[in-house]
Amino acid sequence: MCRLLGVVTPAPIPLAAALDDLAAPFTDLSREHRDGWGIAAWPGQGAGPRILKDTNSAAGDRRWDEALTGTRIDAALLHLRLASPDLPVVPGNTHPFTAGTLSFAHNGYFSPYDALDGLIDADLLAGAAGSTDSERFFLRVLTLLRDEDPVDALAHAAADIRARAASFASLNCLLLTEQALYAYSDEDPDSEVSRRRGPDFFRLRYRADGDRVVVASSGVPQPDADWSVLPYRQVLEISRADLRVSVHAGRSPV
């Protein structure tokens, strides 16, 4: 399993400053979620995302530390990977996955990994960089984005997984676009991971401060008074233009 963190700020500032109190505890999570890290960092409107990845653990990795202190952002998506036992730790399997100005990261798994292949446009499937179910999730979202908006595409892709996969643990994901940061949350409470880890493990929460909005997996400090839970099968949208936060049901066929 993995950990997710996203942040949006009004204007570009160093990533470490944008994360503030979350930077150190999120990095500490990589001592368990140690199979690579990735960051999609937007240095401001009018520029595309900068993608930084490594297959090392973030804890103790000089490149991770340099990314936090040396990258200016007004929106960023961060991912710490704990690889499934049958999936190799290689760059092609390291999140975030990207296409043009879009970046995507997933926390969870579904099986079989190719359950969505029949629903992914052939040109997108042919360009897959790795062998993970998570990348297939993104490719299905990309297919749907050709006809749907991001809110509906995320909800629709998740419904496709529930309909086609033999099993899944979590469909938590972040999608970062030129306009907004989106988050989707869902889990199977009867999965082996949920039963072993407990009911809080796959919860996504978000917090709107005066100068940033953040969304995060469990594992970093999230006092109830400051954080709101993203309900399952809902899409959180954080506008990059004005930091407006909205939660949508999303239209899906299932």
PDB file of C-alpha atoms in Angstrom:
ATOM      1  CA  MET A   1       0.000   0.000   0.000  1.00  0.00           C
ATOM      2  CA  CYS A   2       1.010   3.622  -0.340  1.00  0.00           C
ATOM      3  CA  ARG A   3       0.525   7.105   1.099  1.00  0.00           C
ATOM      4  CA  LEU A   4      -0.790  10.219  -0.626  1.00  0.00           C
ATOM      5  CA  LEU A   5      -0.422  13.941   0.006  1.00  0.00           C
ATOM      6  CA  GLY A   6      -1.598  16.893  -2.060  1.00  0.00           C
ATOM      7  CA  VAL A   7      -1.352  20.640  -1.526  1.00  0.00           C
ATOM      8  CA  VAL A   8      -2.549  23.809  -3.294  1.00  0.00           C
ATOM      9  CA  THR A   9      -1.384  27.330  -2.411  1.00  0.00           C
ATOM     10  CA  PRO A  10      -2.364  30.795  -3.707  1.00  0.00           C
ATOM     11  CA  ALA A  11       1.087  31.540  -5.165  1.00  0.00           C
ATOM     12  CA  PRO A  12       4.347  29.642  -5.682  1.00  0.00           C
ATOM     13  CA  ILE A  13       6.350  28.968  -2.511  1.00  0.00           C
ATOM     14  CA  PRO A  14       8.924  26.294  -1.582  1.00  0.00           C
ATOM     15  CA  LEU A  15       7.302  22.881  -1.305  1.00  0.00           C
ATOM     16  CA  ALA A  16       8.620  22.430   2.241  1.00  0.00           C
ATOM     17  CA  ALA A  17       6.931  25.690   3.269  1.00  0.00           C
ATOM     18  CA  ALA A  18       3.666  24.628   1.597  1.00  0.00           C
ATOM     19  CA  LEU A  19       3.689  21.321   3.489  1.00  0.00           C
ATOM     20  CA  ASP A  20       4.940  22.963   6.708  1.00  0.00           C
ATOM     21  CA  ASP A  21       4.073  20.678   9.640  1.00  0.00           C
ATOM     22  CA  LEU A  22       3.263  17.734   7.344  1.00  0.00           C
ATOM     23  CA  ALA A  23       6.668  17.427   5.650  1.00  0.00           C
ATOM     24  CA  ALA A  24       8.497  15.553   8.423  1.00  0.00           C
ATOM     25  CA  PRO A  25       5.721  13.109   9.441  1.00  0.00           C
ATOM     26  CA  PHE A  26       4.942  12.320   5.805  1.00  0.00           C
ATOM     27  CA  THR A  27       8.608  11.617   5.121  1.00  0.00           C
ATOM     28  CA  ASP A  28       8.710   9.352   8.187  1.00  0.00           C
ATOM     29  CA  LEU A  29       5.960   7.208   6.639  1.00  0.00           C
ATOM     30  CA  SER A  30       8.457   6.183   3.953  1.00  0.00           C
ATOM     31  CA  ARG A  31      10.295   4.041   6.493  1.00  0.00           C
ATOM     32  CA  GLU A  32       7.467   1.562   5.883  1.00  0.00           C
ATOM     33  CA  HIS A  33       6.282   2.809   2.479  1.00  0.00           C
ATOM     34  CA  ARG A  34       9.814   2.513   1.199  1.00  0.00           C
ATOM     35  CA  ASP A  35       9.523   1.297  -2.405  1.00  0.00           C
ATOM     36  CA  GLY A  36       9.916   4.633  -4.119  1.00  0.00           C
ATOM     37  CA  TRP A  37       8.615   8.168  -4.040  1.00  0.00           C
ATOM     38  CA  GLY A  38       7.267  10.637  -6.553  1.00  0.00           C
ATOM     39  CA  ILE A  39       6.260  14.285  -6.758  1.00  0.00           C
ATOM     40  CA  ALA A  40       4.331  16.210  -9.404  1.00  0.00           C
ATOM     41  CA  ALA A  41       5.111  19.882  -8.762  1.00  0.00           C
ATOM     42  CA  TRP A  42       3.598  22.874 -10.544  1.00  0.00           C
ATOM     43  CA  PRO A  43       5.835  25.960 -10.232  1.00  0.00           C
ATOM     44  CA  GLY A  44       2.897  28.256 -11.038  1.00  0.00           C
ATOM     45  CA  GLN A  45       0.202  28.893 -13.605  1.00  0.00           C
ATOM     46  CA  GLY A  46       1.487  29.009 -17.158  1.00  0.00           C
ATOM     47  CA  ALA A  47       4.101  26.299 -16.576  1.00  0.00           C
ATOM     48  CA  GLY A  48       3.725  22.540 -16.791  1.00  0.00           C
ATOM     49  CA  PRO A  49       4.358  20.128 -13.939  1.00  0.00           C
ATOM     50  CA  ARG A  50       7.831  19.071 -12.894  1.00  0.00           C
ATOM     51  CA  ILE A  51       7.972  15.319 -12.190  1.00  0.00           C
ATOM     52  CA  LEU A  52      10.479  13.963  -9.669  1.00  0.00           C
ATOM     53  CA  LYS A  53      10.714  10.234  -8.883  1.00  0.00           C
ATOM     54  CA  ASP A  54      13.025   7.680  -7.331  1.00  0.00           C
ATOM     55  CA  THR A  55      12.813   3.998  -6.406  1.00  0.00           C
ATOM     56  CA  ASN A  56      14.578   4.630  -3.084  1.00  0.00           C
ATOM     57  CA  SER A  57      12.874   5.287   0.221  1.00  0.00           C
ATOM     58  CA  ALA A  58      12.244   9.000   0.726  1.00  0.00           C
ATOM     59  CA  ALA A  59      13.690   8.840   4.247  1.00  0.00           C
ATOM     60  CA  GLY A  60      17.369   9.589   3.967  1.00  0.00           C
ATOM     61  CA  ASP A  61      17.214  10.250   0.207  1.00  0.00           C
ATOM     62  CA  ARG A  62      19.083  13.439  -0.703  1.00  0.00           C
ATOM     63  CA  ARG A  63      16.975  13.952  -3.849  1.00  0.00           C
ATOM     64  CA  TRP A  64      13.770  13.884  -1.786  1.00  0.00           C
ATOM     65  CA  ASP A  65      15.149  16.452   0.637  1.00  0.00           C
ATOM     66  CA  GLU A  66      16.284  18.648  -2.250  1.00  0.00           C
ATOM     67  CA  ALA A  67      12.863  18.353  -3.889  1.00  0.00           C
ATOM     68  CA  LEU A  68      11.147  19.565  -0.721  1.00  0.00           C
ATOM     69  CA  THR A  69      13.461  22.496  -0.130  1.00  0.00           C
ATOM     70  CA  GLY A  70      14.393  23.447  -3.689  1.00  0.00           C
ATOM     71  CA  THR A  71      11.086  23.160  -5.583  1.00  0.00           C
ATOM     72  CA  ARG A  72       8.645  26.063  -5.729  1.00  0.00           C
ATOM     73  CA  ILE A  73       5.005  25.100  -6.189  1.00  0.00           C
ATOM     74  CA  ASP A  74       1.483  26.379  -6.133  1.00  0.00           C
ATOM     75  CA  ALA A  75       0.163  22.821  -6.461  1.00  0.00           C
ATOM     76  CA  ALA A  76       1.788  19.465  -5.808  1.00  0.00           C
ATOM     77  CA  LEU A  77       0.985  15.777  -5.525  1.00  0.00           C
ATOM     78  CA  LEU A  78       3.248  13.475  -3.464  1.00  0.00           C
ATOM     79  CA  HIS A  79       3.288   9.675  -3.295  1.00  0.00           C
ATOM     80  CA  LEU A  80       5.131   7.117  -1.160  1.00  0.00           C
ATOM     81  CA  ARG A  81       5.014   3.572  -2.518  1.00  0.00           C
ATOM     82  CA  LEU A  82       4.755   0.259  -0.720  1.00  0.00           C
ATOM     83  CA  ALA A  83       4.807  -2.183  -3.613  1.00  0.00           C
ATOM     84  CA  SER A  84       2.502  -5.175  -3.860  1.00  0.00           C
ATOM     85  CA  PRO A  85       4.531  -8.395  -3.501  1.00  0.00           C
ATOM     86  CA  ASP A  86       4.283  -9.347  -7.194  1.00  0.00           C
ATOM     87  CA  LEU A  87       5.075  -5.923  -8.649  1.00  0.00           C
ATOM     88  CA  PRO A  88       8.711  -4.880  -9.188  1.00  0.00           C
ATOM     89  CA  VAL A  89      10.228  -1.707  -7.793  1.00  0.00           C
ATOM     90  CA  VAL A  90      11.196  -0.045 -11.068  1.00  0.00           C
ATOM     91  CA  PRO A  91      10.795   3.497 -12.443  1.00  0.00           C
ATOM     92  CA  GLY A  92       7.877   2.518 -14.696  1.00  0.00           C
ATOM     93  CA  ASN A  93       5.850   1.405 -11.679  1.00  0.00           C
ATOM     94  CA  THR A  94       6.655   4.501  -9.615  1.00  0.00           C
ATOM     95  CA  HIS A  95       3.899   7.065  -9.089  1.00  0.00           C
ATOM     96  CA  PRO A  96       2.834   9.626 -10.136  1.00  0.00           C
ATOM     97  CA  PHE A  97       1.869   8.548 -13.624  1.00  0.00           C
ATOM     98  CA  THR A  98       1.686  11.384 -16.108  1.00  0.00           C
ATOM     99  CA  ALA A  99       0.221  12.349 -19.467  1.00  0.00           C
ATOM    100  CA  GLY A 100       0.780  15.873 -20.728  1.00  0.00           C
ATOM    101  CA  THR A 101      -0.219  18.202 -17.892  1.00  0.00           C
ATOM    102  CA  LEU A 102      -2.036  15.467 -15.931  1.00  0.00           C
ATOM    103  CA  SER A 103      -0.543  13.607 -12.968  1.00  0.00           C
ATOM    104  CA  PHE A 104      -2.104  10.713 -11.035  1.00  0.00           C
ATOM    105  CA  ALA A 105      -1.256   8.626  -7.956  1.00  0.00           C
ATOM    106  CA  HIS A 106      -3.147   5.732  -6.349  1.00  0.00           C
ATOM    107  CA  ASN A 107      -3.153   4.168  -2.881  1.00  0.00           C
ATOM    108  CA  GLY A 108      -4.461   0.624  -2.872  1.00  0.00           C
ATOM    109  CA  TYR A 109      -4.755  -2.243  -5.316  1.00  0.00           C
ATOM    110  CA  PHE A 110      -7.215  -4.170  -7.421  1.00  0.00           C
ATOM    111  CA  SER A 111      -6.885  -7.614  -8.929  1.00  0.00           C
ATOM    112  CA  PRO A 112      -6.338  -8.733 -11.600  1.00  0.00           C
ATOM    113  CA  TYR A 113      -4.164  -5.783 -12.581  1.00  0.00           C
ATOM    114  CA  ASP A 114      -5.471  -5.869 -16.171  1.00  0.00           C
ATOM    115  CA  ALA A 115      -9.173  -5.908 -15.255  1.00  0.00           C
ATOM    116  CA  LEU A 116      -9.688  -2.572 -17.035  1.00  0.00           C
ATOM    117  CA  ASP A 117      -7.716  -3.301 -20.202  1.00  0.00           C
ATOM    118  CA  GLY A 118     -10.836  -3.796 -22.322  1.00  0.00           C
ATOM    119  CA  LEU A 119     -12.039  -0.315 -21.330  1.00  0.00           C
ATOM    120  CA  ILE A 120      -8.803   1.563 -22.074  1.00  0.00           C
ATOM    121  CA  ASP A 121      -8.286   3.168 -25.470  1.00  0.00           C
ATOM    122  CA  ALA A 122      -5.723   1.165 -27.449  1.00  0.00           C
ATOM    123  CA  ASP A 123      -3.327   4.066 -27.961  1.00  0.00           C
ATOM    124  CA  LEU A 124      -3.201   4.723 -24.221  1.00  0.00           C
ATOM    125  CA  LEU A 125      -2.759   1.071 -23.295  1.00  0.00           C
ATOM    126  CA  ALA A 126       0.086   0.718 -25.795  1.00  0.00           C
ATOM    127  CA  GLY A 127       1.902   3.566 -24.057  1.00  0.00           C
ATOM    128  CA  ALA A 128       1.811   2.037 -20.555  1.00  0.00           C
ATOM    129  CA  ALA A 129       5.157   2.557 -18.836  1.00  0.00           C
ATOM    130  CA  GLY A 130       4.840  -0.219 -16.232  1.00  0.00           C
ATOM    131  CA  SER A 131       2.833  -3.210 -15.080  1.00  0.00           C
ATOM    132  CA  THR A 132       0.716  -1.912 -12.199  1.00  0.00           C
ATOM    133  CA  ASP A 133      -3.006  -1.870 -11.636  1.00  0.00           C
ATOM    134  CA  SER A 134      -2.552   1.761 -10.554  1.00  0.00           C
ATOM    135  CA  GLU A 135      -1.341   2.828 -13.993  1.00  0.00           C
ATOM    136  CA  ARG A 136      -4.299   1.000 -15.556  1.00  0.00           C
ATOM    137  CA  PHE A 137      -6.578   3.035 -13.255  1.00  0.00           C
ATOM    138  CA  PHE A 138      -4.996   6.204 -14.639  1.00  0.00           C
ATOM    139  CA  LEU A 139      -5.265   5.017 -18.241  1.00  0.00           C
ATOM    140  CA  ARG A 140      -8.967   4.354 -17.747  1.00  0.00           C
ATOM    141  CA  VAL A 141      -9.364   7.859 -16.301  1.00  0.00           C
ATOM    142  CA  LEU A 142      -7.527   9.261 -19.341  1.00  0.00           C
ATOM    143  CA  THR A 143      -9.854   7.352 -21.661  1.00  0.00           C
ATOM    144  CA  LEU A 144     -12.906   8.777 -19.900  1.00  0.00           C
ATOM    145  CA  LEU A 145     -11.484  12.305 -19.871  1.00  0.00           C
ATOM    146  CA  ARG A 146     -11.866  12.357 -23.647  1.00  0.00           C
ATOM    147  CA  ASP A 147     -15.627  12.662 -23.071  1.00  0.00           C
ATOM    148  CA  GLU A 148     -16.133  13.484 -19.375  1.00  0.00           C
ATOM    149  CA  ASP A 149     -14.959  16.034 -16.827  1.00  0.00           C
ATOM    150  CA  PRO A 150     -12.444  14.959 -14.132  1.00  0.00           C
ATOM    151  CA  VAL A 151     -15.064  14.517 -11.400  1.00  0.00           C
ATOM    152  CA  ASP A 152     -17.149  12.122 -13.480  1.00  0.00           C
ATOM    153  CA  ALA A 153     -14.103  10.380 -14.960  1.00  0.00           C
ATOM    154  CA  LEU A 154     -12.733   9.491 -11.511  1.00  0.00           C
ATOM    155  CA  ALA A 155     -16.081   8.242 -10.239  1.00  0.00           C
ATOM    156  CA  HIS A 156     -16.724   6.324 -13.468  1.00  0.00           C
ATOM    157  CA  ALA A 157     -13.293   4.643 -13.473  1.00  0.00           C
ATOM    158  CA  ALA A 158     -13.699   3.598  -9.844  1.00  0.00           C
ATOM    159  CA  ALA A 159     -17.118   2.122 -10.626  1.00  0.00           C
ATOM    160  CA  ASP A 160     -15.566   0.177 -13.499  1.00  0.00           C
ATOM    161  CA  ILE A 161     -13.023  -1.329 -11.094  1.00  0.00           C
ATOM    162  CA  ARG A 162     -15.724  -2.332  -8.632  1.00  0.00           C
ATOM    163  CA  ALA A 163     -17.664  -3.963 -11.485  1.00  0.00           C
ATOM    164  CA  ARG A 164     -14.772  -5.767 -13.181  1.00  0.00           C
ATOM    165  CA  ALA A 165     -12.094  -6.543 -10.591  1.00  0.00           C
ATOM    166  CA  ALA A 166     -12.210  -9.776  -8.639  1.00  0.00           C
ATOM    167  CA  SER A 167     -11.101  -7.855  -5.549  1.00  0.00           C
ATOM    168  CA  PHE A 168      -9.827  -4.474  -4.453  1.00  0.00           C
ATOM    169  CA  ALA A 169      -8.547  -2.898  -1.246  1.00  0.00           C
ATOM    170  CA  SER A 170      -8.691   0.840  -1.913  1.00  0.00           C
ATOM    171  CA  LEU A 171      -9.340   3.143  -4.863  1.00  0.00           C
ATOM    172  CA  ASN A 172      -7.968   6.258  -3.161  1.00  0.00           C
ATOM    173  CA  CYS A 173      -6.272   8.502  -5.695  1.00  0.00           C
ATOM    174  CA  LEU A 174      -5.177  12.036  -6.517  1.00  0.00           C
ATOM    175  CA  LEU A 175      -5.428  13.685  -9.941  1.00  0.00           C
ATOM    176  CA  LEU A 176      -3.627  16.980 -10.520  1.00  0.00           C
ATOM    177  CA  THR A 177      -4.562  19.094 -13.540  1.00  0.00           C
ATOM    178  CA  GLU A 178      -3.946  22.615 -14.743  1.00  0.00           C
ATOM    179  CA  GLN A 179      -7.239  23.680 -13.151  1.00  0.00           C
ATOM    180  CA  ALA A 180      -7.527  21.702  -9.916  1.00  0.00           C
ATOM    181  CA  LEU A 181      -6.375  18.982  -7.571  1.00  0.00           C
ATOM    182  CA  TYR A 182      -8.909  16.152  -7.302  1.00  0.00           C
ATOM    183  CA  ALA A 183      -9.110  13.346  -4.741  1.00  0.00           C
ATOM    184  CA  TYR A 184     -11.293  10.222  -4.750  1.00  0.00           C
ATOM    185  CA  SER A 185     -11.813   7.846  -1.831  1.00  0.00           C
ATOM    186  CA  ASP A 186     -13.190   4.313  -1.555  1.00  0.00           C
ATOM    187  CA  GLU A 187     -12.235   1.025   0.079  1.00  0.00           C
ATOM    188  CA  ASP A 188     -13.491  -2.521   0.545  1.00  0.00           C
ATOM    189  CA  PRO A 189     -13.773  -2.891   4.343  1.00  0.00           C
ATOM    190  CA  ASP A 190     -13.696  -6.673   3.938  1.00  0.00           C
ATOM    191  CA  SER A 191     -10.355  -6.713   2.127  1.00  0.00           C
ATOM    192  CA  GLU A 192      -7.442  -8.348   3.902  1.00  0.00           C
ATOM    193  CA  VAL A 193      -5.634  -5.014   4.157  1.00  0.00           C
ATOM    194  CA  SER A 194      -8.594  -3.146   5.666  1.00  0.00           C
ATOM    195  CA  ARG A 195      -9.239  -5.897   8.209  1.00  0.00           C
ATOM    196  CA  ARG A 196      -5.553  -5.995   9.184  1.00  0.00           C
ATOM    197  CA  ARG A 197      -4.934  -2.239   9.210  1.00  0.00           C
ATOM    198  CA  GLY A 198      -8.220  -1.079  10.680  1.00  0.00           C
ATOM    199  CA  PRO A 199     -10.996   1.298   9.618  1.00  0.00           C
ATOM    200  CA  ASP A 200      -8.855   4.451   9.508  1.00  0.00           C
ATOM    201  CA  PHE A 201      -6.053   3.250   7.252  1.00  0.00           C
ATOM    202  CA  PHE A 202      -7.650   4.197   3.929  1.00  0.00           C
ATOM    203  CA  ARG A 203      -9.379   7.393   5.060  1.00  0.00           C
ATOM    204  CA  LEU A 204      -8.528  10.528   3.102  1.00  0.00           C
ATOM    205  CA  ARG A 205      -8.885  13.821   4.943  1.00  0.00           C
ATOM    206  CA  TYR A 206      -8.550  17.427   3.851  1.00  0.00           C
ATOM    207  CA  ARG A 207      -7.904  20.755   5.538  1.00  0.00           C
ATOM    208  CA  ALA A 208      -8.363  24.308   4.294  1.00  0.00           C
ATOM    209  CA  ASP A 209      -6.154  26.910   5.944  1.00  0.00           C
ATOM    210  CA  GLY A 210      -5.967  30.544   4.978  1.00  0.00           C
ATOM    211  CA  ASP A 211      -2.947  30.008   2.738  1.00  0.00           C
ATOM    212  CA  ARG A 212      -3.223  26.392   1.573  1.00  0.00           C
ATOM    213  CA  VAL A 213      -5.511  23.400   1.133  1.00  0.00           C
ATOM    214  CA  VAL A 214      -4.115  19.925   1.809  1.00  0.00           C
ATOM    215  CA  VAL A 215      -5.454  16.404   1.369  1.00  0.00           C
ATOM    216  CA  ALA A 216      -3.678  13.437   2.946  1.00  0.00           C
ATOM    217  CA  SER A 217      -3.768   9.754   3.735  1.00  0.00           C
ATOM    218  CA  SER A 218      -3.831   8.687   7.359  1.00  0.00           C
ATOM    219  CA  GLY A 219      -0.507   8.479   9.164  1.00  0.00           C
ATOM    220  CA  VAL A 220       0.229  12.196   9.465  1.00  0.00           C
ATOM    221  CA  PRO A 221      -1.262  14.193  12.365  1.00  0.00           C
ATOM    222  CA  GLN A 222      -4.922  14.930  11.571  1.00  0.00           C
ATOM    223  CA  PRO A 223      -6.738  16.290  14.639  1.00  0.00           C
ATOM    224  CA  ASP A 224     -10.491  16.024  14.118  1.00  0.00           C
ATOM    225  CA  ALA A 225     -11.082  19.721  14.734  1.00  0.00           C
ATOM    226  CA  ASP A 226      -8.855  20.704  11.801  1.00  0.00           C
ATOM    227  CA  TRP A 227      -9.538  18.009   9.206  1.00  0.00           C
ATOM    228  CA  SER A 228     -12.631  16.847   7.313  1.00  0.00           C
ATOM    229  CA  VAL A 229     -13.116  13.269   6.111  1.00  0.00           C
ATOM    230  CA  LEU A 230     -13.666  12.807   2.385  1.00  0.00           C
ATOM    231  CA  PRO A 231     -16.706  10.480   2.219  1.00  0.00           C
ATOM    232  CA  TYR A 232     -16.309   7.269   0.268  1.00  0.00           C
ATOM    233  CA  ARG A 233     -17.260   7.424  -3.415  1.00  0.00           C
ATOM    234  CA  GLN A 234     -17.006  11.206  -3.384  1.00  0.00           C
ATOM    235  CA  VAL A 235     -14.652  13.469  -5.336  1.00  0.00           C
ATOM    236  CA  LEU A 236     -12.891  16.379  -3.672  1.00  0.00           C
ATOM    237  CA  GLU A 237     -12.081  19.295  -5.973  1.00  0.00           C
ATOM    238  CA  ILE A 238      -9.609  22.016  -4.948  1.00  0.00           C
ATOM    239  CA  SER A 239      -9.568  24.878  -7.438  1.00  0.00           C
ATOM    240  CA  ARG A 240      -6.081  26.151  -8.193  1.00  0.00           C
ATOM    241  CA  ALA A 241      -7.459  29.559  -9.196  1.00  0.00           C
ATOM    242  CA  ASP A 242      -8.985  30.479  -5.830  1.00  0.00           C
ATOM    243  CA  LEU A 243      -8.528  27.470  -3.470  1.00  0.00           C
ATOM    244  CA  ARG A 244     -12.282  26.873  -3.469  1.00  0.00           C
ATOM    245  CA  VAL A 245     -13.067  23.426  -2.043  1.00  0.00           C
ATOM    246  CA  SER A 246     -16.081  21.387  -3.186  1.00  0.00           C
ATOM    247  CA  VAL A 247     -17.153  17.757  -2.825  1.00  0.00           C
ATOM    248  CA  HIS A 248     -19.075  15.996  -5.597  1.00  0.00           C
ATOM    249  CA  ALA A 249     -20.860  12.674  -5.907  1.00  0.00           C
ATOM    250  CA  GLY A 250     -19.747  12.180  -9.505  1.00  0.00           C
ATOM    251  CA  ARG A 251     -21.851  10.426 -12.112  1.00  0.00           C
ATOM    252  CA  SER A 252     -20.974   6.809 -12.767  1.00  0.00           C
ATOM    253  CA  PRO A 253     -22.738   3.888 -14.461  1.00  0.00           C
ATOM    254  CA  VAL A 254     -22.678   1.664 -11.348  1.00  0.00           C
TER     255      VAL A 254
END
